[in-house]
Structures are given as structure tokens and as C-alpha cells.
PDB file of C-alpha atoms in Angstrom:
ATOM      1  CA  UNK A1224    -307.603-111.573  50.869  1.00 50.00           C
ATOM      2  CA  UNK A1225    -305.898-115.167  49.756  1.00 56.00           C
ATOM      3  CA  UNK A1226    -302.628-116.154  51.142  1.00 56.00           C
ATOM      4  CA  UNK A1227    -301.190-115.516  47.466  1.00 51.00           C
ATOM      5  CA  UNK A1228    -302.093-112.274  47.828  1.00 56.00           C
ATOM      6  CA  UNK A1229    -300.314-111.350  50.942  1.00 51.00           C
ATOM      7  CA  UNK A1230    -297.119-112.591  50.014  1.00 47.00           C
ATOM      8  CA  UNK A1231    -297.151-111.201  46.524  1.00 50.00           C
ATOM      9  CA  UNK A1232    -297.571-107.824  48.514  1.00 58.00           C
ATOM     10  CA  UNK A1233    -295.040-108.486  51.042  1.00 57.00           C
ATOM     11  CA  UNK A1234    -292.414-109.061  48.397  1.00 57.00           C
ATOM     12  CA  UNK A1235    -293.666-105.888  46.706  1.00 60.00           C
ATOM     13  CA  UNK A1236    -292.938-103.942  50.059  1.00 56.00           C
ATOM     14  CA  UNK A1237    -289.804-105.995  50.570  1.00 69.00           C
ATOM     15  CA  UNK A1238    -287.637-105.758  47.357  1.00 74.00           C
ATOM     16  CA  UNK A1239    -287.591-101.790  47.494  1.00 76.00           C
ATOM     17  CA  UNK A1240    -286.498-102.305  50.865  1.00 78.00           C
ATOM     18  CA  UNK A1241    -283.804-104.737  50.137  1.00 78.00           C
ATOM     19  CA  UNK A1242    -282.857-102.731  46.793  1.00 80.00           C
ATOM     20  CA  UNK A1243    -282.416 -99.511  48.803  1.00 81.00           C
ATOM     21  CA  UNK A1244    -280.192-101.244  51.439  1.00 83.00           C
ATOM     22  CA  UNK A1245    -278.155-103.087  49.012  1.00 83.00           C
ATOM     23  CA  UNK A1246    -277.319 -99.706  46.802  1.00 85.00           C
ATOM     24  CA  UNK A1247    -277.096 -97.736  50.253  1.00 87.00           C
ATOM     25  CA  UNK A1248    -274.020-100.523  51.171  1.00 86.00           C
ATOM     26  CA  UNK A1249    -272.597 -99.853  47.385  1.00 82.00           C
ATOM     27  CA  UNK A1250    -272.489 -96.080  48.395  1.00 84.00           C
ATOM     28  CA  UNK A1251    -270.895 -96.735  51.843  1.00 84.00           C
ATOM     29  CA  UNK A1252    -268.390 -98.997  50.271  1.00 82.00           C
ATOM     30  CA  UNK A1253    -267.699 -96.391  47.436  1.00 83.00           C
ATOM     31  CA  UNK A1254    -267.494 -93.488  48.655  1.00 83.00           C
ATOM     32  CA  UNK A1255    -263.848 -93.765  49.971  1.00 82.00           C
ATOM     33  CA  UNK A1256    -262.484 -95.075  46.799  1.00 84.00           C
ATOM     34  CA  UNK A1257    -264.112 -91.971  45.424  1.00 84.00           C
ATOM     35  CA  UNK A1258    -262.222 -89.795  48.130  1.00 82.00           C
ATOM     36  CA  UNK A1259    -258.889 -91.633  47.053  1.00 84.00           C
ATOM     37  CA  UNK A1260    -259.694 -91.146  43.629  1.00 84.00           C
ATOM     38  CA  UNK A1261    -260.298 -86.634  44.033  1.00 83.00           C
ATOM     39  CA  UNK A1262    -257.654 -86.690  46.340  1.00 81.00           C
ATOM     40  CA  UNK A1263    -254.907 -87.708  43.869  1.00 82.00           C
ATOM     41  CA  UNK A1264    -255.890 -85.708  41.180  1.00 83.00           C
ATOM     42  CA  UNK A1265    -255.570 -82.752  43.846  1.00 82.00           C
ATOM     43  CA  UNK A1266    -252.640 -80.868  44.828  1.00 78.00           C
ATOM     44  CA  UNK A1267    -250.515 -80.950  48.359  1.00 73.00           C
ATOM     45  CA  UNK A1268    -252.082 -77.119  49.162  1.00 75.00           C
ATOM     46  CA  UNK A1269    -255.327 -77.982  48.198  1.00 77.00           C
ATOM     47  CA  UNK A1270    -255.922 -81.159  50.413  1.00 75.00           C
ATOM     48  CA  UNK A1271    -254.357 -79.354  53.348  1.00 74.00           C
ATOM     49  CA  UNK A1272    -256.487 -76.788  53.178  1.00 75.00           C
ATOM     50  CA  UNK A1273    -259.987 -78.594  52.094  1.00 73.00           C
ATOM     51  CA  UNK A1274    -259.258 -82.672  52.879  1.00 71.00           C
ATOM     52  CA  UNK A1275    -262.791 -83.410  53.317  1.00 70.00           C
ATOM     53  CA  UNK A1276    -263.887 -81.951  50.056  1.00 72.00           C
ATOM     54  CA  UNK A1277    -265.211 -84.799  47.175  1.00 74.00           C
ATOM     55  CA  UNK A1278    -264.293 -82.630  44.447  1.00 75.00           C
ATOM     56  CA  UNK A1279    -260.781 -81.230  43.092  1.00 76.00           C
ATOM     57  CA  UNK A1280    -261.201 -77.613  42.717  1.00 77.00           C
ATOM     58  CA  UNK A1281    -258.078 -77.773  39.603  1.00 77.00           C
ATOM     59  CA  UNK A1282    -257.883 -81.640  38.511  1.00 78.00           C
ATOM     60  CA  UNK A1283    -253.787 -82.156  38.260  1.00 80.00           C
ATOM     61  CA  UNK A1284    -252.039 -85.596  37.294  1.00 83.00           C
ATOM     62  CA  UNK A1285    -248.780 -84.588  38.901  1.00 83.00           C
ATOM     63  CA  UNK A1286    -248.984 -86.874  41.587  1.00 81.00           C
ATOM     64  CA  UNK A1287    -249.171 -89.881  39.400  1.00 85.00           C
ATOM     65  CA  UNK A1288    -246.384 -87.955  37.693  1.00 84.00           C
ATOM     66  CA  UNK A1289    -244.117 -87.653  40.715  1.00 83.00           C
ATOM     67  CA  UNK A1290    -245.281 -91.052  42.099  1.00 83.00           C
ATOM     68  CA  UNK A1291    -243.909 -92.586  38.760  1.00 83.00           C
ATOM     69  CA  UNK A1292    -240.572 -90.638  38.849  1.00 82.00           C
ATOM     70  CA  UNK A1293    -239.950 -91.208  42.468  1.00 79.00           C
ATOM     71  CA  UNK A1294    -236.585 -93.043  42.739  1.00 78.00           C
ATOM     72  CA  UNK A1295    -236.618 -97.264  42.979  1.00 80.00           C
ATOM     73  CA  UNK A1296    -240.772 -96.847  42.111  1.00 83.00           C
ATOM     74  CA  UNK A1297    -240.149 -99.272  39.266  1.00 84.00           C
ATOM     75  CA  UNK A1298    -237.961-101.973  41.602  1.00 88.00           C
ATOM     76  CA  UNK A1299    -240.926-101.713  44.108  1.00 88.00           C
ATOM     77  CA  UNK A1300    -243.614-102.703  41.625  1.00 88.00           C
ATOM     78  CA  UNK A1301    -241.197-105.501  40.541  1.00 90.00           C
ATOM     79  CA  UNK A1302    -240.547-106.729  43.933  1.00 91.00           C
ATOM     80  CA  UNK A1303    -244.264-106.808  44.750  1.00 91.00           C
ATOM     81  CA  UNK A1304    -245.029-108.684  41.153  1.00 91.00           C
ATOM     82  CA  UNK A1305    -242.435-111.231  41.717  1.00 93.00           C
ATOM     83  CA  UNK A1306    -243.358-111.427  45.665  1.00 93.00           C
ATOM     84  CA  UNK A1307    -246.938-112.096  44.492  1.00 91.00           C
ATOM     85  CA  UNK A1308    -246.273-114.688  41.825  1.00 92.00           C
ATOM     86  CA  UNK A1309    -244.397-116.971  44.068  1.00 92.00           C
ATOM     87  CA  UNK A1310    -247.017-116.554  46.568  1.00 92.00           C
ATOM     88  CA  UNK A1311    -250.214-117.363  44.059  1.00 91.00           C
ATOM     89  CA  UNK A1312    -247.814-120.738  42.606  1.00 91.00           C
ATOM     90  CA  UNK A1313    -247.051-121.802  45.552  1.00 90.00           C
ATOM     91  CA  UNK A1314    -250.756-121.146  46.869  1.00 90.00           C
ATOM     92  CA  UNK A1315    -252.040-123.134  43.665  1.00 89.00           C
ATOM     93  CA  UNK A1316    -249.533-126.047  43.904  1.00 88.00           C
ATOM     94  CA  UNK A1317    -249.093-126.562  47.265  1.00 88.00           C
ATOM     95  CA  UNK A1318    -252.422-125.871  49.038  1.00 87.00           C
ATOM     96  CA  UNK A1319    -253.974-127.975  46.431  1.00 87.00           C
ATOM     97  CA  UNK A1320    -252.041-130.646  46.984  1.00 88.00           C
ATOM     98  CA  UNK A1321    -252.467-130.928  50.661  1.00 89.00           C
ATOM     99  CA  UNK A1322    -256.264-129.966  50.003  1.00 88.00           C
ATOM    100  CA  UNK A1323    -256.651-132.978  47.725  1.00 87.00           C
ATOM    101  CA  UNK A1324    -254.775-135.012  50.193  1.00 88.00           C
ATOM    102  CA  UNK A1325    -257.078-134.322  53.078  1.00 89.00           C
ATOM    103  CA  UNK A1326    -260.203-134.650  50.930  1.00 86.00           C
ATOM    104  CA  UNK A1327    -259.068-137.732  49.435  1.00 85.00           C
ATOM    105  CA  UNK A1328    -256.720-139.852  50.953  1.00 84.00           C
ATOM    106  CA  UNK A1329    -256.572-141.953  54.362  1.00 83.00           C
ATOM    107  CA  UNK A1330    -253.524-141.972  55.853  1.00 82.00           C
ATOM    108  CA  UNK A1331    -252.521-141.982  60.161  1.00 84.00           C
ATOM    109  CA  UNK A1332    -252.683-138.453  61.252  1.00 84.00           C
ATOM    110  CA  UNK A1333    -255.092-137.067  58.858  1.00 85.00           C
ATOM    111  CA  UNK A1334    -257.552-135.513  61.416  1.00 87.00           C
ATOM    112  CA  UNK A1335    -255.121-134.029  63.136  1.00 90.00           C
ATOM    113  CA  UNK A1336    -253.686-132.501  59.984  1.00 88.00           C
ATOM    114  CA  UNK A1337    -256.781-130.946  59.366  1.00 87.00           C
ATOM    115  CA  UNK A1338    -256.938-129.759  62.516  1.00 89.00           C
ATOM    116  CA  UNK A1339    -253.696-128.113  62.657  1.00 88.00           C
ATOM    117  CA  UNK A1340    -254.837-126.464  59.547  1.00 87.00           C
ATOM    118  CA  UNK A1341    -258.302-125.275  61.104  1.00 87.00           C
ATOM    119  CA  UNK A1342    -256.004-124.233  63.928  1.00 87.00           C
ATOM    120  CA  UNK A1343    -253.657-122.243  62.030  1.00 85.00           C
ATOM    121  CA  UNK A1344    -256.426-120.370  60.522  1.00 85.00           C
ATOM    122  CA  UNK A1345    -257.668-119.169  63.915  1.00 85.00           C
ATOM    123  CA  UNK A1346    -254.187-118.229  64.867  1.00 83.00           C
ATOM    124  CA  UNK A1347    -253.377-114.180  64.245  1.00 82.00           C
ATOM    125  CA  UNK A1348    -250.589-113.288  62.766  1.00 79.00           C
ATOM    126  CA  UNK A1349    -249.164-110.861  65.186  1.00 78.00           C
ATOM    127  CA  UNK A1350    -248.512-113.501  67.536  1.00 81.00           C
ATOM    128  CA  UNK A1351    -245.923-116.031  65.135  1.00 83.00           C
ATOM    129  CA  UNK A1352    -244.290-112.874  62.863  1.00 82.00           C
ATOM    130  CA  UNK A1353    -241.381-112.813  65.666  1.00 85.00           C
ATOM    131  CA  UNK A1354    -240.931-116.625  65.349  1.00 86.00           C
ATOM    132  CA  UNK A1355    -241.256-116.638  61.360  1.00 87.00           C
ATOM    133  CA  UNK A1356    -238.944-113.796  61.215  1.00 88.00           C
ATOM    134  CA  UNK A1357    -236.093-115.923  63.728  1.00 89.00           C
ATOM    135  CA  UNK A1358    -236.704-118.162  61.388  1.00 89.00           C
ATOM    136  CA  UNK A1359    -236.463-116.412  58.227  1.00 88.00           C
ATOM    137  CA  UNK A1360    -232.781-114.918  59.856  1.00 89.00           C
ATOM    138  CA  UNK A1361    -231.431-118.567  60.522  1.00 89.00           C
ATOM    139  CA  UNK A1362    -232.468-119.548  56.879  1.00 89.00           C
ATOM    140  CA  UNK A1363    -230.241-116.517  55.693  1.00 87.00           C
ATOM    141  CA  UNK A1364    -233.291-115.135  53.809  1.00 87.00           C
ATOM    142  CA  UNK A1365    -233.689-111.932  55.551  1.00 87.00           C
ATOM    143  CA  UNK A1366    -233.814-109.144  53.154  1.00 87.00           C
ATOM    144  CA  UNK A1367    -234.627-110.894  50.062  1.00 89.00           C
ATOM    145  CA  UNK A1368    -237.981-111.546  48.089  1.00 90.00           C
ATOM    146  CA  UNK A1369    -237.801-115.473  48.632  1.00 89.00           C
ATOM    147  CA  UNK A1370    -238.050-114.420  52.318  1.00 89.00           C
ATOM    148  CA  UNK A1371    -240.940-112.064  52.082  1.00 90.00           C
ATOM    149  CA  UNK A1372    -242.648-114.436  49.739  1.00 90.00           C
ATOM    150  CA  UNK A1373    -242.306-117.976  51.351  1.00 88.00           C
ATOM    151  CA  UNK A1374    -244.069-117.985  54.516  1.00 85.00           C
ATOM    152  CA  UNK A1375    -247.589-117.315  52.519  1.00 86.00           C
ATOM    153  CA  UNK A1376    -246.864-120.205  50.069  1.00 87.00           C
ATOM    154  CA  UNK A1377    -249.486-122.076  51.647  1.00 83.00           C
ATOM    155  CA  UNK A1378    -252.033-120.401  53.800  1.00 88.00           C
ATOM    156  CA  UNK A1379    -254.503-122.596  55.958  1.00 87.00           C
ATOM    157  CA  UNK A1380    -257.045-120.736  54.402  1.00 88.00           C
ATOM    158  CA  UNK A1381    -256.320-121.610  51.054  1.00 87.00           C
ATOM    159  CA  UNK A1382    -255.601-125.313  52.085  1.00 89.00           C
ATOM    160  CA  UNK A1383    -259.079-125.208  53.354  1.00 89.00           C
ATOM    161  CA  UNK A1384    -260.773-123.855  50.598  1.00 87.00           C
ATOM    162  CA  UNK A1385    -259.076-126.455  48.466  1.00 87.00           C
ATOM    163  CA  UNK A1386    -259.771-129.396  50.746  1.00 88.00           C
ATOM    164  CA  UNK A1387    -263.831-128.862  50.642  1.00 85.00           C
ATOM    165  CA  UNK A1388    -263.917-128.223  47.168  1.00 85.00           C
ATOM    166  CA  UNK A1389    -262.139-131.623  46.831  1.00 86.00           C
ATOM    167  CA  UNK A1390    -264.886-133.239  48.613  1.00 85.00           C
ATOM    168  CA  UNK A1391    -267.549-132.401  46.345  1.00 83.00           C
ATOM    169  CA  UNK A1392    -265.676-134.432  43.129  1.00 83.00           C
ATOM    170  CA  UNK A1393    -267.102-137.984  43.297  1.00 83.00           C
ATOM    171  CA  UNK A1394    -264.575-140.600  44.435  1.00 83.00           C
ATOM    172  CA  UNK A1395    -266.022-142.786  41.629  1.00 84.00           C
ATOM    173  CA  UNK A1396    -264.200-140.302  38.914  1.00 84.00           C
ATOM    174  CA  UNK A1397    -260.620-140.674  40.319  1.00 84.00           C
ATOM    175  CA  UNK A1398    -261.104-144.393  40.888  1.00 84.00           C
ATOM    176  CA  UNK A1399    -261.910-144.888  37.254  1.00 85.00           C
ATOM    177  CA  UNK A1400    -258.842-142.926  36.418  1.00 84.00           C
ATOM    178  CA  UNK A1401    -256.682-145.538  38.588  1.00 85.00           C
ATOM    179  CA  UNK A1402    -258.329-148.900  36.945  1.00 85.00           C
ATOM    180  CA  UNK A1403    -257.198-147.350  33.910  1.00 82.00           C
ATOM    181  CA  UNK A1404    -253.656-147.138  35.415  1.00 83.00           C
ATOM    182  CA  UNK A1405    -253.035-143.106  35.931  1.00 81.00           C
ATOM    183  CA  UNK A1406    -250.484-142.115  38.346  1.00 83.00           C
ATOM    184  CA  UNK A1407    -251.948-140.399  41.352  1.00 82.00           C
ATOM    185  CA  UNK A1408    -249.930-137.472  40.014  1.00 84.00           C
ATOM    186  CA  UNK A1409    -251.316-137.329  37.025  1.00 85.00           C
ATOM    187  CA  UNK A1410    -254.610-137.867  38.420  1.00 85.00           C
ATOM    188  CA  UNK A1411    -254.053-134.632  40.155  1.00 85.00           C
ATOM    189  CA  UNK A1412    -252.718-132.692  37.531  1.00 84.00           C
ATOM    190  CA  UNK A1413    -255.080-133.687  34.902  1.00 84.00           C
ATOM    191  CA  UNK A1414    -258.280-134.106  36.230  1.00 84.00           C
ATOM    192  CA  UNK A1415    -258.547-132.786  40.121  1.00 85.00           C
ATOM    193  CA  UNK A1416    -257.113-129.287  39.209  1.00 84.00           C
ATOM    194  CA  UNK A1417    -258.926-129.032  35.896  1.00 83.00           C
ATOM    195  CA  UNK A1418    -262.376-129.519  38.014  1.00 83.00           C
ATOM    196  CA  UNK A1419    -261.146-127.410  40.740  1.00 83.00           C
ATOM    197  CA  UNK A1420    -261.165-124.331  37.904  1.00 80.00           C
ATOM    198  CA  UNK A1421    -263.474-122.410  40.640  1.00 82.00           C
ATOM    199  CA  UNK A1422    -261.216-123.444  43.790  1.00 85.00           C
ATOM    200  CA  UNK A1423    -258.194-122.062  42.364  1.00 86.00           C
ATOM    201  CA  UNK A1424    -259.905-118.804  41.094  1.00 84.00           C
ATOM    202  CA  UNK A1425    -260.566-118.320  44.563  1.00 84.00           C
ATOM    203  CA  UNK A1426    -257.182-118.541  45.802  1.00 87.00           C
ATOM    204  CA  UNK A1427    -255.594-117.188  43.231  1.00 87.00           C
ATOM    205  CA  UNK A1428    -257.428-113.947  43.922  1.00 85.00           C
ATOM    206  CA  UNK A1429    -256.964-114.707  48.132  1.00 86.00           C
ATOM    207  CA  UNK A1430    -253.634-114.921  47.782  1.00 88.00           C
ATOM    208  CA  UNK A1431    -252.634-112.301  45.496  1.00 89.00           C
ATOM    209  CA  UNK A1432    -254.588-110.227  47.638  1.00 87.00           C
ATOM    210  CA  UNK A1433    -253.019-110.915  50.736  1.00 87.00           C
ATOM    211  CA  UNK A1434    -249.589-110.554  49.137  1.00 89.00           C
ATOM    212  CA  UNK A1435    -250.156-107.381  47.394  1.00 89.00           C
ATOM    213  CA  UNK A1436    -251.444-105.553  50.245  1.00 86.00           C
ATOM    214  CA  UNK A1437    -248.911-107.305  52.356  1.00 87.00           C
ATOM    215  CA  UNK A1438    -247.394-104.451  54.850  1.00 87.00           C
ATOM    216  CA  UNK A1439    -245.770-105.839  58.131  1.00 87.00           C
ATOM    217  CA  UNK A1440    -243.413-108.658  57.009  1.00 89.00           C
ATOM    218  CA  UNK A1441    -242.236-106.887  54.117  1.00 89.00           C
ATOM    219  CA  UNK A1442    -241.350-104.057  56.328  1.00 88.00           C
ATOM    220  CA  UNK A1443    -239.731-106.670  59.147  1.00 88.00           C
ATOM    221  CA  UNK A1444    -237.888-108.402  56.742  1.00 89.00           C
ATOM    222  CA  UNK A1445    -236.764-106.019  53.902  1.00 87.00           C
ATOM    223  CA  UNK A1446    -234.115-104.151  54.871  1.00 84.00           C
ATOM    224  CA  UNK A1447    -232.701-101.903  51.959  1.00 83.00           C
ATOM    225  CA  UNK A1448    -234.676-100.324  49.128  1.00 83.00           C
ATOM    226  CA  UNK A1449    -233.787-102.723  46.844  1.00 85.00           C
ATOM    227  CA  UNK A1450    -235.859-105.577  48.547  1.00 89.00           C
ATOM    228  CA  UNK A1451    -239.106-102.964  49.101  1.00 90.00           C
ATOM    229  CA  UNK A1452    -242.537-104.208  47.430  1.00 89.00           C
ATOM    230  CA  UNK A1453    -244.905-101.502  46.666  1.00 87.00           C
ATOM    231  CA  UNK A1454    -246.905-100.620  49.911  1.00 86.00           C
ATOM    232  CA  UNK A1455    -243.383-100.435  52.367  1.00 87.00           C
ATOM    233  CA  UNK A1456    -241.768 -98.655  49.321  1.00 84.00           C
ATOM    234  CA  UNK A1457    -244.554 -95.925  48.709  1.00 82.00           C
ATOM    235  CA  UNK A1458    -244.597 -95.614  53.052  1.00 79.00           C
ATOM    236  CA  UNK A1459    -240.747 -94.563  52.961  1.00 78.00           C
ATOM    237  CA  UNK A1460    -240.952 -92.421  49.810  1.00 76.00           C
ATOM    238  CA  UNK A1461    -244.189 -90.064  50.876  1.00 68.00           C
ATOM    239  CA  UNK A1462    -242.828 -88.421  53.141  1.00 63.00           C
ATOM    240  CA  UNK A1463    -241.999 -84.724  52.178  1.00 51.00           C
ATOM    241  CA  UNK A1464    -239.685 -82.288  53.594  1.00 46.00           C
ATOM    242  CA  UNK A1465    -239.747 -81.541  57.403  1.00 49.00           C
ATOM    243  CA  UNK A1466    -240.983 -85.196  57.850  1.00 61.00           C
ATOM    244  CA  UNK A1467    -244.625 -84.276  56.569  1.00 64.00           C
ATOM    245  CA  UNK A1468    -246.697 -86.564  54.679  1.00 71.00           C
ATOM    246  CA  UNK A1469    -247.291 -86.447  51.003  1.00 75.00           C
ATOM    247  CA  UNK A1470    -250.962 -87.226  50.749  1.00 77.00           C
ATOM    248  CA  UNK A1471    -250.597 -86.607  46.444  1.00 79.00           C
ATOM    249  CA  UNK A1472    -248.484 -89.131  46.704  1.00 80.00           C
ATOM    250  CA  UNK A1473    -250.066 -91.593  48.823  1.00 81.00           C
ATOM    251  CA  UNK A1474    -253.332 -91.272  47.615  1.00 83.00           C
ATOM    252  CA  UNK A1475    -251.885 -91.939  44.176  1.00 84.00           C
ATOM    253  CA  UNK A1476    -250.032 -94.783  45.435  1.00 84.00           C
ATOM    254  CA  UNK A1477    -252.861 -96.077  46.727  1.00 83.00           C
ATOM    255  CA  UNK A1478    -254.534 -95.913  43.265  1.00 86.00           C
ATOM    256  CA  UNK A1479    -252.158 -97.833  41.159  1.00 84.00           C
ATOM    257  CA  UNK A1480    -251.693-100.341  43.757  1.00 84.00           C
ATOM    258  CA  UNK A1481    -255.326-100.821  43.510  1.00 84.00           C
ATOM    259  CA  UNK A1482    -255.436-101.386  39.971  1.00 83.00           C
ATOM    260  CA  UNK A1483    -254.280-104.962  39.842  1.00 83.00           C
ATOM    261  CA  UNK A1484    -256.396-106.280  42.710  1.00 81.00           C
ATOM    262  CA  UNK A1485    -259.349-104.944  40.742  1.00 81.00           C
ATOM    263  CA  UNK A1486    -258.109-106.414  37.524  1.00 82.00           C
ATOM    264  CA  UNK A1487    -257.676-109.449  38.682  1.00 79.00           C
ATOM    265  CA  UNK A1488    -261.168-109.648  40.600  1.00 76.00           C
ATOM    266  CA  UNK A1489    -263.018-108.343  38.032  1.00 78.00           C
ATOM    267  CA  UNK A1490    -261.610-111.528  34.918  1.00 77.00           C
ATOM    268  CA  UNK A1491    -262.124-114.299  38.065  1.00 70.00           C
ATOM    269  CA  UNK A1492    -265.264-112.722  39.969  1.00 68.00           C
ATOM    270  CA  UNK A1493    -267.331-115.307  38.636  1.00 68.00           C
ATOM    271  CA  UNK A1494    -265.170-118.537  39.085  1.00 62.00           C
ATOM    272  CA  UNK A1495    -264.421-116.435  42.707  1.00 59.00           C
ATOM    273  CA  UNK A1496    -268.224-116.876  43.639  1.00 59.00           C
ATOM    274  CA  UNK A1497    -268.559-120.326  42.284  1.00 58.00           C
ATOM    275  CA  UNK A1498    -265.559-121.668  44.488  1.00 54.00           C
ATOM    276  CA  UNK A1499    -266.697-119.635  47.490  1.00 55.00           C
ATOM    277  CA  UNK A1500    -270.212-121.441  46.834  1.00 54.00           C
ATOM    278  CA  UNK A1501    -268.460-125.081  45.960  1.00 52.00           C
ATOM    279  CA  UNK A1502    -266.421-124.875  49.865  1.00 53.00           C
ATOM    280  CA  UNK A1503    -269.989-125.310  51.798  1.00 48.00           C
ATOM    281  CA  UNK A1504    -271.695-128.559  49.416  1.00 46.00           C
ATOM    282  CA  UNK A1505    -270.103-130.816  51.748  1.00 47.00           C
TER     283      UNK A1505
END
């Protein structure tokens, strides 16, 4: 048997194997999306009684009903939009700006910039929420959205992801851009972040991500109703009488809180996989 032989049958043999893994991770990633999605077209009785089934037994949209009638659910979804906006701006300004600077310019300090940044990314952030939050006091921004939105207005990741998709634009295209007398802001503006389409589809999806899921500092520093974003707001309003928790609600929660992240992922998936793919070329 030739050598062309062998490995046309090994890939034979392999591809059903890799096929049947692949769709056996879809299913395992599914299949509690699917459970979120029975359980909030079920009733309260029902899921008590059956919570492991996959099925509704009598398919009912009054959780989505009550979810949408529940008092301060349309200041929540505000809070969170607005919370989220100033988080993927500030992302796409500010990150690339210091990305571009640490891909492109040489100035004293610039290794240990990036290595602050590198550092910051290793850092968790259970162990500087106390200090951001002394902070966040002193600044008089407690319990407002500019204080639950500014400390993720530039996340070391995002810097990152910026500054080695930087590196792969030739040097040669923003130094014909200066001989031809273009500001360095200008430069930025209207050719780096034009180029860096895939870069910024990848943080703009990071970001919104992070602050639409966002739990913890929205919940240390929002401290009335009116300052709730979606996931703290649906956590204080699903709980039903006698302090028991209404799964309905939740689960429904969780779907429309979903929605956008999904949205959003699907229109940028493919400028998402492109930037992911442009960090590593350098």
C-alpha cells in the first residue's frame, strides 16, 4: 500500500472522528441554553415539581410577561445600555490609543508600560474591587452609572489585543502618511483604526460582553434601584414571596439579557475571528 494511500485513509477514519467530537461539544454547549429556554416558557409549579425536565408540559409566556411588567425593568435595561456604551467607547478610543502607542511609538518607559499592562491582565479582579470601589467613593461616583461604567474603559485585555494588531500594519504606511504632513492624530483616526476594522470588532464584542454580564461592581457600587443594570436588577426583583426564588422569572431574565450578546456576536463573528487571528502574526 503507497504512503498516499495510508494517509488518504487515515483522514477518512479521522474526520468522522473529529466531526462527531466537534457536534458532541455543540450539544454540551447547547443543551443548557435549551434548559433556559423550556424553563421560561414553564410555570413556577411546574419547574418545582419537574426542574430537570427539557420539555414544558403547557408552553406559557407569562414570565416574559411578568418579567416585562416588573417595576424599574425598563430603567434596568437602560442603565445596562448606557453602562455598556460608555464601556465599548471608551474600550474603542482609549485602548486603541494606548495599543497604537505601544505598537508604534518609542518613548522612555515603554516596556514597562507594556508590562504593567501584561501584568494587569494576570491580576483577578477580586483582589483590587475594594481599592477601585475606595476609589470610586472619594471620586463621589458611588451610585451612579459613570461609576459602574469607568473602571472597564480600558481593559488590559483590550489594550493588548489592540497593541498586536498594531504591529502587523507596516511602519512604511504611517510614515508615508507623515512625509505627506498628517497629524499623528489624524493618522490614527483615519488610517490605523480604519485597518484595525477586525481589532475593534473584537473588543467591541469583549467589552460589551464583560459589561453586560457585569454582576459584582454593579452590585458594590449601585446603591438604589434607580442606578441597577439588568443582571443586579433582575437578582433583587426574582425573588417571590416568603423569600423564594422566581425561577420564571430568572430564567426569562436570563433570556432577554442574552439576546443582545448574541446579536451582537452573530453581525461581528467574522471580523471577531479575524482580529482574534490578526493578535498572534507578530
Amino acid at each position: 500500500m503507497t504512503t498516499d494511500r495510508i494517509v488518504l485513509r487515515r483522514r477518512s477514519v479521522s474526520r468522522p472522528l473529529l466531526y462527531g467530537a466537534l457536534v458532541l461539544c455543540a450539544l454540551l454547549t447547547v443543551l443548557p441554553f435549551i434548559w433556559v429556554i423550556s424553563g421560561s416558557l414553564r410555570g413556577l409549579d411546574e419547574i418545582r415539581s419537574d426542574p430537570g425536565a427539557w420539555l414544558p408540559h403547557d408552553v406559557t409566556f407569562d414570565n416574559f410577561v411578568r418579567l416585562f411588567r416588573t417595576e424599574g425593568f425598563g430603567q434596568f435595561r437602560v442603565n445596562s445600555i448606557v453602562v455598556a456604551t460608555i464601556v465599548v467607547v471608551g474600550n474603542i478610543v482609549a485602548a486603541s490609543a494606548a495599543g497604537y502607542a505601544l505598537a508604534k511609538f518609542d518613548f522612555a518607559g515603554k516596556r514597562i508600560a507594556f508590562g504593567a499592562v501584561m501584568a494587569a491582565m494576570m491580576v483577578p479582579f477580586t483582589t483590587v474591587f475594594v481599592t477601585q470601589f475606595v476609589i470610586t467613593v472619594d471620586m463621589g461616583l458611588a451610585d451612579t452609572l459613570a461609576g459602574i461604567a469607568l473602571p472597564g474603559v480600558a481593559m488590559p485585555m483590550s489594550v493588548f489585543i489592540m497593541r498586536q494588531y498594531a504591529m502587523s500594519i507596516p511602519d512604511e504606511l504611517l510614515e508615508a502618511a507623515r512625509i505627506d504632513g498628517a497629524s499623528e492624530f489624524r493618522i490614527f483616526f483615519r488610517i490605523f483604526l480604519p485597518l484595525a476594522g477586525p481589532a475593534v470588532a473584537t473588543i467591541t464584542i469583549m467589552s460589551f460582553l464583560t459589561s453586560w454580564n457585569n454582576f459584582i461592581w454593579p452590585l458594590i457600587v449601585a446603591q438604589s434601584m434607580s442606578t441597577y443594570t439588568l443582571p443586579v436588577g433582575l437578582a433583587a426583583t426574582s425573588q417571590a414571596a416568603a423569600h423564594v426564588t422566581d425561577y420564571g422569572l430568572m430564567l426569562a431574565g436570563a433570556i432577554v439579557v442574552m439576546l443582545p450578546v448574541l446579536v451582537l456576536f452573530l453581525l461581528l463573528q467574522r471580523y471577531f475571528v479575524q482580529g482574534i487571528a490578526g493578535t498572534g502574526m507578530r
